[in-house]
JSON list of N, CA and C in Angstrom, two decimals:
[
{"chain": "J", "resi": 1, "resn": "UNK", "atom": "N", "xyz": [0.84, -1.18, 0.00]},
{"chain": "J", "resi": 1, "resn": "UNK", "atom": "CA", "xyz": [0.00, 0.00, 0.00]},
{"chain": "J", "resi": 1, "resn": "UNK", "atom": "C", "xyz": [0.89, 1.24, 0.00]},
{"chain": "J", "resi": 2, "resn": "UNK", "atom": "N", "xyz": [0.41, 1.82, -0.86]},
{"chain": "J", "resi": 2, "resn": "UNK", "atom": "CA", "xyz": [1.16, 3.56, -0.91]},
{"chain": "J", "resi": 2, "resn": "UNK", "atom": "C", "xyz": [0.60, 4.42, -0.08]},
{"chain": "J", "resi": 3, "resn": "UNK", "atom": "N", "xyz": [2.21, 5.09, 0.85]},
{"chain": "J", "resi": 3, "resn": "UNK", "atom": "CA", "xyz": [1.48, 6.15, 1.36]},
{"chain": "J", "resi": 3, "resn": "UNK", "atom": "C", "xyz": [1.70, 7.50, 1.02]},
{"chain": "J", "resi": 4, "resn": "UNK", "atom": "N", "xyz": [0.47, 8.49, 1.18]},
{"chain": "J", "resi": 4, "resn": "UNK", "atom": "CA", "xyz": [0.46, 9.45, 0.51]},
{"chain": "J", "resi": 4, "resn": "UNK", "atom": "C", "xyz": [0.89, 10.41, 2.14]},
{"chain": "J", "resi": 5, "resn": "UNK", "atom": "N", "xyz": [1.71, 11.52, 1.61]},
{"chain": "J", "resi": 5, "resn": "UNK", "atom": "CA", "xyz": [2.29, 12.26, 2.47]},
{"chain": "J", "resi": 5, "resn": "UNK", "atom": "C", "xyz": [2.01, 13.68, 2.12]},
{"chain": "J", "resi": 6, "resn": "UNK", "atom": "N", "xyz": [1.10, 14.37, 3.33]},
{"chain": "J", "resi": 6, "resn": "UNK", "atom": "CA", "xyz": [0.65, 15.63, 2.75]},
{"chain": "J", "resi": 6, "resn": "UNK", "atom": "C", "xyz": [1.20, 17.18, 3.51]},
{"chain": "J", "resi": 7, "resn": "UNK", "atom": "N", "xyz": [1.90, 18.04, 3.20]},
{"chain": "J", "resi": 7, "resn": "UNK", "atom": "CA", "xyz": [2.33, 18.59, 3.78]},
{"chain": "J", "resi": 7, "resn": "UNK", "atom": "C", "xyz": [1.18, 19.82, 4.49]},
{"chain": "J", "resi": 8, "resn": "UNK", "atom": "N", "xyz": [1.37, 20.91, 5.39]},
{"chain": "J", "resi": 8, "resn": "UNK", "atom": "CA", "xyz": [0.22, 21.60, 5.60]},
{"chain": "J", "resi": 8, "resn": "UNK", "atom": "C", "xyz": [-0.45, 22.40, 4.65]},
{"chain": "J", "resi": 9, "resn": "UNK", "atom": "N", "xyz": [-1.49, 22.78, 4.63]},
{"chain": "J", "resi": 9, "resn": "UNK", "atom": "CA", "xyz": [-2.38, 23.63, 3.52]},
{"chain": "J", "resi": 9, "resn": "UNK", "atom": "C", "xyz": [-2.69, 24.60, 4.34]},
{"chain": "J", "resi": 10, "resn": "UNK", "atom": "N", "xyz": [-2.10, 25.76, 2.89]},
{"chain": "J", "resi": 10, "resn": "UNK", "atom": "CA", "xyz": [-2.34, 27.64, 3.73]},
{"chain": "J", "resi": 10, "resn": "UNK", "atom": "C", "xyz": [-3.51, 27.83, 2.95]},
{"chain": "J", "resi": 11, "resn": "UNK", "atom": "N", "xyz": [-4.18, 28.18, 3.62]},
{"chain": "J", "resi": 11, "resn": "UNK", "atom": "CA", "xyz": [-5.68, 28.91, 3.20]},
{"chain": "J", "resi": 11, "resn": "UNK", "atom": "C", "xyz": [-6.12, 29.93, 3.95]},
{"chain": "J", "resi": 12, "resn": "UNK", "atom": "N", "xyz": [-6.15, 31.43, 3.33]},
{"chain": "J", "resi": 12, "resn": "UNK", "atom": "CA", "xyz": [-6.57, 32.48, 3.57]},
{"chain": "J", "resi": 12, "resn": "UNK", "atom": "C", "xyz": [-7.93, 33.01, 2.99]},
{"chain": "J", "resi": 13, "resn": "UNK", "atom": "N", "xyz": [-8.69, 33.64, 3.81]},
{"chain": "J", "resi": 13, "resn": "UNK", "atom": "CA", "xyz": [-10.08, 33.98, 2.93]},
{"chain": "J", "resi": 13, "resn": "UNK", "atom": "C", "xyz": [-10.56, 35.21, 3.68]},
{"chain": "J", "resi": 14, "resn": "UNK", "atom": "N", "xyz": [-10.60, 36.02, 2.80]},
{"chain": "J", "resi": 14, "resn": "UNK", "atom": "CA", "xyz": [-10.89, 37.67, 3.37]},
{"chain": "J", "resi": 14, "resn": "UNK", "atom": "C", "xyz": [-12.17, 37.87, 2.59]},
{"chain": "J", "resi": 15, "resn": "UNK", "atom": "N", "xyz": [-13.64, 38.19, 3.30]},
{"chain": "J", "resi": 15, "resn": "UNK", "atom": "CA", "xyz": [-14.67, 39.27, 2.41]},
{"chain": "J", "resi": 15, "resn": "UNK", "atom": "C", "xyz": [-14.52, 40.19, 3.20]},
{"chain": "J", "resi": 16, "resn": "UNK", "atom": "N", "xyz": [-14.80, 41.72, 2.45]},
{"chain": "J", "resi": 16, "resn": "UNK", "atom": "CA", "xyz": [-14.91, 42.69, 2.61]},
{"chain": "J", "resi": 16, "resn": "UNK", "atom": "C", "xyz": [-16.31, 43.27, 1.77]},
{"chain": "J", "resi": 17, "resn": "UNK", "atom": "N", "xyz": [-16.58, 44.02, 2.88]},
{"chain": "J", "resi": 17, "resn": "UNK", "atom": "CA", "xyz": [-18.23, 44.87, 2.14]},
{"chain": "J", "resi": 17, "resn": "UNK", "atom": "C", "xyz": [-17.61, 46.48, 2.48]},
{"chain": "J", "resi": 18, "resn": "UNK", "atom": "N", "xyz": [-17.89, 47.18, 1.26]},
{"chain": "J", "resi": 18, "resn": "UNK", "atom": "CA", "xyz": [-17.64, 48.87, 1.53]},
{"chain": "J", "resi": 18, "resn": "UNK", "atom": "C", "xyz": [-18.45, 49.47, 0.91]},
{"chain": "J", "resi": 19, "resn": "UNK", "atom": "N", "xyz": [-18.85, 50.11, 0.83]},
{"chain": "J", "resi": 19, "resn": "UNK", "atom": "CA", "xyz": [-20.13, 50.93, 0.28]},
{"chain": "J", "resi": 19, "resn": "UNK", "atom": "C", "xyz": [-21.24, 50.19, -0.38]},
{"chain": "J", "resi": 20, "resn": "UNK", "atom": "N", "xyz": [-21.37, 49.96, -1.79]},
{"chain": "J", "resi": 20, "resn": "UNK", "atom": "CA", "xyz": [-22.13, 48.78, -2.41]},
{"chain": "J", "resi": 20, "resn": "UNK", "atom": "C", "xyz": [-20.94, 47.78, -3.24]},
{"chain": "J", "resi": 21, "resn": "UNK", "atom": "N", "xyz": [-19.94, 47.32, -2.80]},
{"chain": "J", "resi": 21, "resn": "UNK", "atom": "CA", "xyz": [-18.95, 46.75, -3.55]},
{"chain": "J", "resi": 21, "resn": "UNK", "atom": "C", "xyz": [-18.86, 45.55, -2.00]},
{"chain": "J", "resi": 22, "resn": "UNK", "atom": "N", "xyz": [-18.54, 44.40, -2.87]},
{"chain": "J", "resi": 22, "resn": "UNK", "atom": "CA", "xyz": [-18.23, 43.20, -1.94]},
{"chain": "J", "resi": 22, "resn": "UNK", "atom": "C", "xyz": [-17.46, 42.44, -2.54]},
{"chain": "J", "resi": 23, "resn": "UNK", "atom": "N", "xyz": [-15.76, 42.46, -1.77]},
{"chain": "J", "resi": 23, "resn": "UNK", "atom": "CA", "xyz": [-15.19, 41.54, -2.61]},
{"chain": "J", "resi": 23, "resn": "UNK", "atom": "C", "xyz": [-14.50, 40.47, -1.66]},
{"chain": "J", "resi": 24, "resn": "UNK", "atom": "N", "xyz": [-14.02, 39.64, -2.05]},
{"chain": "J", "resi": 24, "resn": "UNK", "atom": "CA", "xyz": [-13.84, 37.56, -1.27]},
{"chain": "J", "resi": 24, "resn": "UNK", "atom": "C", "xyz": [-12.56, 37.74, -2.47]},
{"chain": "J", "resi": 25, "resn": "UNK", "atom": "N", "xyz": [-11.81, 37.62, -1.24]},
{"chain": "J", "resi": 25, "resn": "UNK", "atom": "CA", "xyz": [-10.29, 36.82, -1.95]},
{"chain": "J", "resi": 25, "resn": "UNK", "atom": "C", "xyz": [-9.96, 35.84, -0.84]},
{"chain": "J", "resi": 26, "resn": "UNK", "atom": "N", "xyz": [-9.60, 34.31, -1.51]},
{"chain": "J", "resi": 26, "resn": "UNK", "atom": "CA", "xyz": [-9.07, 33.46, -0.95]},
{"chain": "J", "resi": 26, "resn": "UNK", "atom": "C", "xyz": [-8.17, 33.34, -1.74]},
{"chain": "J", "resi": 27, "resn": "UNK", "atom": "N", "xyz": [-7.07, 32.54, -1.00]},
{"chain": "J", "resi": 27, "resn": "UNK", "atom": "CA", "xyz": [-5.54, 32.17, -1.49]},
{"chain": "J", "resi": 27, "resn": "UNK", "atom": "C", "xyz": [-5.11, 31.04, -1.03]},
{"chain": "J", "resi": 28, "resn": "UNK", "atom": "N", "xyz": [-4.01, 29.86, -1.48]},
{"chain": "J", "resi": 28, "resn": "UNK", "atom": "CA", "xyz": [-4.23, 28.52, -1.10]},
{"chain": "J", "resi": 28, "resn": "UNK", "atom": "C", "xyz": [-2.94, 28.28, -1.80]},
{"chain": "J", "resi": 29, "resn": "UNK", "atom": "N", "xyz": [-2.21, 27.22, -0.93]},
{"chain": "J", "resi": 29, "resn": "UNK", "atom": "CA", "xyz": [-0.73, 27.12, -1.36]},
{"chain": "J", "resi": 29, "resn": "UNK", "atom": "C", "xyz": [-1.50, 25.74, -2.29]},
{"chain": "J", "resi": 30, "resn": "UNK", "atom": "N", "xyz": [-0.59, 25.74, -3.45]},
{"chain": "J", "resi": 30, "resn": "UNK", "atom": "CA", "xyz": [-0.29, 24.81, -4.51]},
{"chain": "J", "resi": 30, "resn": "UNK", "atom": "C", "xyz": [0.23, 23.87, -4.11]},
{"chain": "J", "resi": 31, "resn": "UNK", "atom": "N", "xyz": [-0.42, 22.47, -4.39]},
{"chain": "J", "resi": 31, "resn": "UNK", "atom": "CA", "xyz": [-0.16, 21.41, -3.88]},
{"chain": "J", "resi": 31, "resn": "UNK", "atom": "C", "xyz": [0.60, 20.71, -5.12]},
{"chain": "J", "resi": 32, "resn": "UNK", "atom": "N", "xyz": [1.51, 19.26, -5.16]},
{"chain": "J", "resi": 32, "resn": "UNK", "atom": "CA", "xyz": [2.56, 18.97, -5.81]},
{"chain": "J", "resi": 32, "resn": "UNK", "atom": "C", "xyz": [1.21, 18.22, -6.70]},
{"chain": "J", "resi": 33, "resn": "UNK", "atom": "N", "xyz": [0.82, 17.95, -7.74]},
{"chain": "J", "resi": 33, "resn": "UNK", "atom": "CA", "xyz": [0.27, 16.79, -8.22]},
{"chain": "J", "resi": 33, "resn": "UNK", "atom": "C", "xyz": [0.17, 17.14, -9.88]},
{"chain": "J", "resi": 34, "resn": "UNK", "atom": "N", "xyz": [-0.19, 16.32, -10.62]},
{"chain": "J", "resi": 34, "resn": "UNK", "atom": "CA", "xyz": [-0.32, 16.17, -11.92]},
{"chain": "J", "resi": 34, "resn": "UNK", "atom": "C", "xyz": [-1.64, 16.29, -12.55]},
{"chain": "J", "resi": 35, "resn": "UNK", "atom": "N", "xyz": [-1.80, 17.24, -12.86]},
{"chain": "J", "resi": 35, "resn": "UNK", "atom": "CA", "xyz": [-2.62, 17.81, -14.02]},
{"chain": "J", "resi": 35, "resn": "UNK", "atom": "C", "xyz": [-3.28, 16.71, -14.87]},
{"chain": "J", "resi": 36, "resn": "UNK", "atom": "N", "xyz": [-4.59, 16.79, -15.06]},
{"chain": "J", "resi": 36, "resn": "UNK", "atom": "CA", "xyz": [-5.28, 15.96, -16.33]},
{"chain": "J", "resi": 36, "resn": "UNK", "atom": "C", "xyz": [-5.53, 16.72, -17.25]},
{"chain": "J", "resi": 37, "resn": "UNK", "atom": "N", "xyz": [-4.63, 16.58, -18.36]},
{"chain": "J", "resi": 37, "resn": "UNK", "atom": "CA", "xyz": [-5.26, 17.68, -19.41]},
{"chain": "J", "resi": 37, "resn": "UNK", "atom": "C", "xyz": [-6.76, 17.71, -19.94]},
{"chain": "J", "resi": 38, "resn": "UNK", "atom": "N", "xyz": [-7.05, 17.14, -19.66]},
{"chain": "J", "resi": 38, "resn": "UNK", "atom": "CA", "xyz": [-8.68, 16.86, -20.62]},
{"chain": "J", "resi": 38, "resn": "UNK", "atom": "C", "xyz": [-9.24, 17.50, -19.76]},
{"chain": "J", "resi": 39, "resn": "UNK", "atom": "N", "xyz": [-9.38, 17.20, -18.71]},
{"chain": "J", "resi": 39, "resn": "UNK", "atom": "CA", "xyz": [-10.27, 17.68, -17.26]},
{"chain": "J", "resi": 39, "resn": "UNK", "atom": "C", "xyz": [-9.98, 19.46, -16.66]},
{"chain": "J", "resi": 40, "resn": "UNK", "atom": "N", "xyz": [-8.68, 19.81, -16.81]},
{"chain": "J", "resi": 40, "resn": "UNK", "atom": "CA", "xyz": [-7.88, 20.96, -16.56]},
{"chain": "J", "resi": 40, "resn": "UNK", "atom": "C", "xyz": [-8.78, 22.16, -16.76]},
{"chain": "J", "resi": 41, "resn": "UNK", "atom": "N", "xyz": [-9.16, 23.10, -15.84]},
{"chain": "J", "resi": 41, "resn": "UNK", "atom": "CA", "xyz": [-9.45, 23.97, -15.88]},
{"chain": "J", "resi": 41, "resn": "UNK", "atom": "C", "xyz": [-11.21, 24.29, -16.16]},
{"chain": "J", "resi": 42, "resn": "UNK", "atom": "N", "xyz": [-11.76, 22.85, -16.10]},
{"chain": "J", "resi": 42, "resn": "UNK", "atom": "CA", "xyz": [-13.31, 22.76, -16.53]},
{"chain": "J", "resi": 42, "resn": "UNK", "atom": "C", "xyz": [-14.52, 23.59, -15.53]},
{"chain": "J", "resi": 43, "resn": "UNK", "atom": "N", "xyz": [-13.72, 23.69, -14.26]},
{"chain": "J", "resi": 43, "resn": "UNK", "atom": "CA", "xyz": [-14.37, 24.04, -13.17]},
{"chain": "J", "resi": 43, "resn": "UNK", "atom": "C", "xyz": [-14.14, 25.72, -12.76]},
{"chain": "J", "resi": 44, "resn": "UNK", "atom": "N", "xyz": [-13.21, 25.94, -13.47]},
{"chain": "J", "resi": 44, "resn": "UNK", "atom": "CA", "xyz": [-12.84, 27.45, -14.05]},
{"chain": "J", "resi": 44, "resn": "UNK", "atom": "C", "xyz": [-13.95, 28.24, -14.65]},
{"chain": "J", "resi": 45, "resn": "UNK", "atom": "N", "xyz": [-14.00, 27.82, -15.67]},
{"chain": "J", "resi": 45, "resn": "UNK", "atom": "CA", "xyz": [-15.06, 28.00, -17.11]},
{"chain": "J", "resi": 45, "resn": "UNK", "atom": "C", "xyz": [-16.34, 27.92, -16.35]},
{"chain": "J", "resi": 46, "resn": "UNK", "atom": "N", "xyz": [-16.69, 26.99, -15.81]},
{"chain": "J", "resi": 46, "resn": "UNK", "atom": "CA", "xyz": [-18.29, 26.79, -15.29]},
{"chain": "J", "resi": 46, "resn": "UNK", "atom": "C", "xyz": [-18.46, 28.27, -14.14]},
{"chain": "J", "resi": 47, "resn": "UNK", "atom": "N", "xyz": [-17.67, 28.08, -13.49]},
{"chain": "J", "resi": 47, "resn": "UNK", "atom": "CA", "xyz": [-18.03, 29.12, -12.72]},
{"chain": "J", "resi": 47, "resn": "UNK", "atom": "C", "xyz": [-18.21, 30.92, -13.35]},
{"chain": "J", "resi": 48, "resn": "UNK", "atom": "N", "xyz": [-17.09, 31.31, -13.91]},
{"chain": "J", "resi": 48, "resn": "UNK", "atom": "CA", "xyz": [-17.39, 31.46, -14.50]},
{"chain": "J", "resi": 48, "resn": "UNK", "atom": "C", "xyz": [-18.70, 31.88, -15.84]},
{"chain": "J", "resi": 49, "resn": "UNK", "atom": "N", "xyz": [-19.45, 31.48, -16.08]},
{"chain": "J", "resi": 49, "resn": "UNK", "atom": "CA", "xyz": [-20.65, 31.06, -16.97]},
{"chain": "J", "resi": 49, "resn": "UNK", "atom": "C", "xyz": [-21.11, 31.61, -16.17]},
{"chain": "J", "resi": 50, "resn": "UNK", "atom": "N", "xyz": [-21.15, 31.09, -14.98]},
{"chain": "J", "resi": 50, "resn": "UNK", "atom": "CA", "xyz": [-22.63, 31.01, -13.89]},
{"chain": "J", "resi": 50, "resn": "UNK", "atom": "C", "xyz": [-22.74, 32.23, -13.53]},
{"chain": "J", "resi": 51, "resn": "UNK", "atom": "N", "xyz": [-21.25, 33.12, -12.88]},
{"chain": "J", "resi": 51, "resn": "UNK", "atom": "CA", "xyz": [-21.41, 34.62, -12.73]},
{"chain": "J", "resi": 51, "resn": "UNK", "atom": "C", "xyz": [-21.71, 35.42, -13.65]},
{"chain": "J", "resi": 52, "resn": "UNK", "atom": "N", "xyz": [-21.30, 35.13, -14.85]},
{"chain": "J", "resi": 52, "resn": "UNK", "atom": "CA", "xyz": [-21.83, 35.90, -16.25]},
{"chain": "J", "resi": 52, "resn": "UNK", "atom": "C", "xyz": [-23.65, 35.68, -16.41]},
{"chain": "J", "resi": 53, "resn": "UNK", "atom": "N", "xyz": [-24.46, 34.45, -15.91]},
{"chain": "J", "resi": 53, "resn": "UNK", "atom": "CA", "xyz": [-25.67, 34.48, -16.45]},
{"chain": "J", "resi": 53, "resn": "UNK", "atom": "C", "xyz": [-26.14, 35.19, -14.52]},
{"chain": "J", "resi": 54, "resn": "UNK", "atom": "N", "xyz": [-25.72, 34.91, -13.36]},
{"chain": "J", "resi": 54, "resn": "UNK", "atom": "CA", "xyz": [-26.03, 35.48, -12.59]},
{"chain": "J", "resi": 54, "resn": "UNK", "atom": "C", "xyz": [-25.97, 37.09, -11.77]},
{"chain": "J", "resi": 55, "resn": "UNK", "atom": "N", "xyz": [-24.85, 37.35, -12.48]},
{"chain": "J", "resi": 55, "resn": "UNK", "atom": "CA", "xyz": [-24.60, 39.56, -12.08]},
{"chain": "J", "resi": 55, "resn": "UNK", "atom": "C", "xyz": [-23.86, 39.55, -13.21]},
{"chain": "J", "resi": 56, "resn": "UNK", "atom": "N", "xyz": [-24.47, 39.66, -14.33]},
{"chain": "J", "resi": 56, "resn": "UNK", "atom": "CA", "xyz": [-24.25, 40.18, -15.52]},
{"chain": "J", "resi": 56, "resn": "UNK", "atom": "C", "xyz": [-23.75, 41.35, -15.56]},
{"chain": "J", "resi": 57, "resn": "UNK", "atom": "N", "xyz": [-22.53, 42.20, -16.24]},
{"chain": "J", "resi": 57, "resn": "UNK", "atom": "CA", "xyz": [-21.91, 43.14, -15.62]},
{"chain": "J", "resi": 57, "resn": "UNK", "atom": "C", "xyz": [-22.02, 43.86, -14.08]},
{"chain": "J", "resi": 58, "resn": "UNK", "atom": "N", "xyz": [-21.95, 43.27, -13.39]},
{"chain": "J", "resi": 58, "resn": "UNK", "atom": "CA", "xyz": [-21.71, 43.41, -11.96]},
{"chain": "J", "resi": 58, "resn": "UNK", "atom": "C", "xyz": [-20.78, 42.38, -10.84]},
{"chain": "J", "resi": 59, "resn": "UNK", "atom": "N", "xyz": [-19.84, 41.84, -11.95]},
{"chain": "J", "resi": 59, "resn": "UNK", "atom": "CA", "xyz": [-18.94, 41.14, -11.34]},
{"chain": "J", "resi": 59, "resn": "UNK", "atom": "C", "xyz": [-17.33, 41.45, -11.62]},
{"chain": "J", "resi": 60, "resn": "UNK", "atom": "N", "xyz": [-16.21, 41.10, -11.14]},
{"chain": "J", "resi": 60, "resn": "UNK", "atom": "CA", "xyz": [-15.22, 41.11, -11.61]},
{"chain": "J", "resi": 60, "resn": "UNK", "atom": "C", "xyz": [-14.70, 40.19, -11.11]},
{"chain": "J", "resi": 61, "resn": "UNK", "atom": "N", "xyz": [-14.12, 39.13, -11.71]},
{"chain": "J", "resi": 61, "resn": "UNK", "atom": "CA", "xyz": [-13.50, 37.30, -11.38]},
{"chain": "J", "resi": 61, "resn": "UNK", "atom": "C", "xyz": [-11.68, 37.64, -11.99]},
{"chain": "J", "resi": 62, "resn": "UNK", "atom": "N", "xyz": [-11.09, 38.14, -10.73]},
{"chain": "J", "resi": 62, "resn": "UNK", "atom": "CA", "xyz": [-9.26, 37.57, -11.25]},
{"chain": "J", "resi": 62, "resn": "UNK", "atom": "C", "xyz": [-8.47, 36.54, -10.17]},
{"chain": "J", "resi": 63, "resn": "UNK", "atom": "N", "xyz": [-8.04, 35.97, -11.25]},
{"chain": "J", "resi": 63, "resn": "UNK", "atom": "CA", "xyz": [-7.48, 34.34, -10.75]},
{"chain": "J", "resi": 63, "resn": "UNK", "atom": "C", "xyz": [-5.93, 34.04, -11.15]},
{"chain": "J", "resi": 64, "resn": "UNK", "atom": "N", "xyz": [-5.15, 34.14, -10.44]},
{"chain": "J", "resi": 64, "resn": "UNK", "atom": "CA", "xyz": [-3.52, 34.21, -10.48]},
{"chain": "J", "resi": 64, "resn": "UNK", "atom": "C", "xyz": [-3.03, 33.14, -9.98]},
{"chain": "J", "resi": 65, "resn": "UNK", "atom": "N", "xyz": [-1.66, 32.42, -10.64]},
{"chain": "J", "resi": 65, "resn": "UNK", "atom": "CA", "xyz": [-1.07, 31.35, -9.94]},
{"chain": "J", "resi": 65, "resn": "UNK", "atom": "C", "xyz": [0.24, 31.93, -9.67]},
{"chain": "J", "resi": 66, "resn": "UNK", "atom": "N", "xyz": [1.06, 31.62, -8.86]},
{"chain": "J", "resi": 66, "resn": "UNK", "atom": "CA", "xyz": [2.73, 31.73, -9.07]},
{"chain": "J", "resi": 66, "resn": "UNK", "atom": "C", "xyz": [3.49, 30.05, -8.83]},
{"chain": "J", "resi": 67, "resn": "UNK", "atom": "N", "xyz": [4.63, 30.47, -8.22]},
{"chain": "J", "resi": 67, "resn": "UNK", "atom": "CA", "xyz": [4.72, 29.01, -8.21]},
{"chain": "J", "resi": 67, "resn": "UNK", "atom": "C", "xyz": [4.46, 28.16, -6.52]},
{"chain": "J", "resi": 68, "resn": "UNK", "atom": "N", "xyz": [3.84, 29.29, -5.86]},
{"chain": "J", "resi": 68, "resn": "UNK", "atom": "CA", "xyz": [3.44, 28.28, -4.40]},
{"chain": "J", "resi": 68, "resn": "UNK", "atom": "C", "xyz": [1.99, 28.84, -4.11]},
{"chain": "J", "resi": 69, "resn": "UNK", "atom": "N", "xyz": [1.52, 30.21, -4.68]},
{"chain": "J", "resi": 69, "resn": "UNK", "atom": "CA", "xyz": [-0.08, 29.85, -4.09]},
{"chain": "J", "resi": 69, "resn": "UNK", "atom": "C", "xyz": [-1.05, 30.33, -5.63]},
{"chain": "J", "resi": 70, "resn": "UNK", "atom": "N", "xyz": [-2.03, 30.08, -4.76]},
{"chain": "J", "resi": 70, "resn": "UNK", "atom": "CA", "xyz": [-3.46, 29.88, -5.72]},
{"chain": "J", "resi": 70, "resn": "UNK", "atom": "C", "xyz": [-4.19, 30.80, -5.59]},
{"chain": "J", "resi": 71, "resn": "UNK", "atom": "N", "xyz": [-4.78, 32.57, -6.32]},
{"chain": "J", "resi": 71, "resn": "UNK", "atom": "CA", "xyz": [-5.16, 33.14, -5.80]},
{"chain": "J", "resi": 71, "resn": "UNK", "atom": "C", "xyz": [-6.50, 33.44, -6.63]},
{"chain": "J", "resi": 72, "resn": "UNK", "atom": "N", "xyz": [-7.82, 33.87, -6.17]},
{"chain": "J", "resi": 72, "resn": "UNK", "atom": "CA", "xyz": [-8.93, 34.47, -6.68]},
{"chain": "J", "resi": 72, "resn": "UNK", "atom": "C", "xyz": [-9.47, 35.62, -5.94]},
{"chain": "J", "resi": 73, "resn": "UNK", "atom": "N", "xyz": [-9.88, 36.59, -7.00]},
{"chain": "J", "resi": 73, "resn": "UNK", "atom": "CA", "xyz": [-10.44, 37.37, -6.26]},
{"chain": "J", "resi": 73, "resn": "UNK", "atom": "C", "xyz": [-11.43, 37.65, -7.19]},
{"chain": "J", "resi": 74, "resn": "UNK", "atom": "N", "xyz": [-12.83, 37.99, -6.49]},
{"chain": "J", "resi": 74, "resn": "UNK", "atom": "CA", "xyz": [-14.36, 37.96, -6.70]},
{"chain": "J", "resi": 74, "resn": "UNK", "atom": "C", "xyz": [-14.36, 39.13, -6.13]},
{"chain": "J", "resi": 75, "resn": "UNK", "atom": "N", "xyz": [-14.72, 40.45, -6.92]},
{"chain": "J", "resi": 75, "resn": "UNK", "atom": "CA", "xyz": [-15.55, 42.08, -7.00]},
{"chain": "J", "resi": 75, "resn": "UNK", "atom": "C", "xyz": [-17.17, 41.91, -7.15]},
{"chain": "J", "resi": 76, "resn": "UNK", "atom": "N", "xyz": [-18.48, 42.13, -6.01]},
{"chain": "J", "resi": 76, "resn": "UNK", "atom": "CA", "xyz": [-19.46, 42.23, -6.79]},
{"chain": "J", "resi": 76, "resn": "UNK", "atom": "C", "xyz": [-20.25, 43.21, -6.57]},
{"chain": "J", "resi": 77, "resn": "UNK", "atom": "N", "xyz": [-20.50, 44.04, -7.76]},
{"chain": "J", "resi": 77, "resn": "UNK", "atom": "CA", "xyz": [-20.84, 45.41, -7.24]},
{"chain": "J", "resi": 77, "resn": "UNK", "atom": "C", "xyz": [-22.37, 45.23, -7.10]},
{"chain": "J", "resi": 78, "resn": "UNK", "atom": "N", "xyz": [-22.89, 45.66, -5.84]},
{"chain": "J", "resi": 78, "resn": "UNK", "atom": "CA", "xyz": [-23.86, 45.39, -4.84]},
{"chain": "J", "resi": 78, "resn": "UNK", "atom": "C", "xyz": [-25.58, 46.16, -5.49]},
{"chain": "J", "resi": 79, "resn": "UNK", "atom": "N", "xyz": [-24.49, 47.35, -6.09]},
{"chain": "J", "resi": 79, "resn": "UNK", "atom": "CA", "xyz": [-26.13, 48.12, -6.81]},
{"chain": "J", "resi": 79, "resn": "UNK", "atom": "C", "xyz": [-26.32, 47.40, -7.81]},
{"chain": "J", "resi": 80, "resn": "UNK", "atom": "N", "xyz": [-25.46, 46.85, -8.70]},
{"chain": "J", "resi": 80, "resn": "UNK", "atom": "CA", "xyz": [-26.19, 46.60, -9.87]},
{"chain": "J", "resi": 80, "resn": "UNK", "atom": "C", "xyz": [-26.91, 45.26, -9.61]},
{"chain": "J", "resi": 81, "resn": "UNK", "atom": "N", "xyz": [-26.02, 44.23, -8.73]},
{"chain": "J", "resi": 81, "resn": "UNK", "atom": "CA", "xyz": [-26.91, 43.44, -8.05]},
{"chain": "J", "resi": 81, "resn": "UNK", "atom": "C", "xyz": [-28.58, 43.45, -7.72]},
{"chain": "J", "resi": 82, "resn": "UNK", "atom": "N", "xyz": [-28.40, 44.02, -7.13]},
{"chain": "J", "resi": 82, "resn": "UNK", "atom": "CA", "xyz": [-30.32, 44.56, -6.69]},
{"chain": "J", "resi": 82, "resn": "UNK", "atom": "C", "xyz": [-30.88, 45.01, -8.09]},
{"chain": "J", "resi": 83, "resn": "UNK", "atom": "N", "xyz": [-30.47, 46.32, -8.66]},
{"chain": "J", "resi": 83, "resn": "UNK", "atom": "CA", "xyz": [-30.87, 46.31, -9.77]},
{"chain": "J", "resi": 83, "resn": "UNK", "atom": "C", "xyz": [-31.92, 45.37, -10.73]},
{"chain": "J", "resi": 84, "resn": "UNK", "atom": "N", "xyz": [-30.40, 44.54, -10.60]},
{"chain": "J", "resi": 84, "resn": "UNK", "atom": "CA", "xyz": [-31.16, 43.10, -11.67]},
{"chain": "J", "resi": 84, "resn": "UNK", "atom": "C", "xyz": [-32.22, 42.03, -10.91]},
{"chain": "J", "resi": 85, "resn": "UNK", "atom": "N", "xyz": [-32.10, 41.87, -9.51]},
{"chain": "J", "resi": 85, "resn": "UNK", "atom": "CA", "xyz": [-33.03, 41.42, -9.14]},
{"chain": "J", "resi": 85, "resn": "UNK", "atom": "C", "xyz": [-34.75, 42.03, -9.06]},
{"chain": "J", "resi": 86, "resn": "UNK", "atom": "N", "xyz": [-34.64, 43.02, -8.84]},
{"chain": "J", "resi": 86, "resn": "UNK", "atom": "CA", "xyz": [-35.94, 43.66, -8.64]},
{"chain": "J", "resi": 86, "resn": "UNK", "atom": "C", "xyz": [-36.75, 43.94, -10.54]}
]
């Protein structure tokens, strides 16, 4: 039996609300493993989609790698939010 050896996982997660703007950045150290190309990045794209059909210009999605962490940050501007709901 193989054993798998995992070192600790950094995970940071900040929301902030300021006027009508709300933005969520989490960050997450990069773990050692191998990529499936076929599969790569599918869960990217979906999300993605979903903010585009759900706050249709009222979002901003940036997503950065280096070579030890994993970063996203989610802008959602709060008026246009309501806006589109009502």
């Amino acid at each position: 039996m193989e054993q798998i050896t995992k070192a600790p996982a950094h995970v940071k997660i900040k929301i902030f609300i300021h006027e009508n703007s709300l933005d969520f950045w989490i960050e997450n150290t990069i773990e050692n493993y191998v990529k499936d190309p076929e599969n790569s990045g599918i869960g990217l794209v979906n999300i993605q989609s979903r903010l585009d059909l759900l706050y249709p210009n009222a979002h901003q999605l940036t997503i950065t790698q280096d070579n030890a962490y994993y970063r996203v940050h989610l802008n959602l501007n709060l008026d246009q939010i309501q806006t589109a709901i009502n």
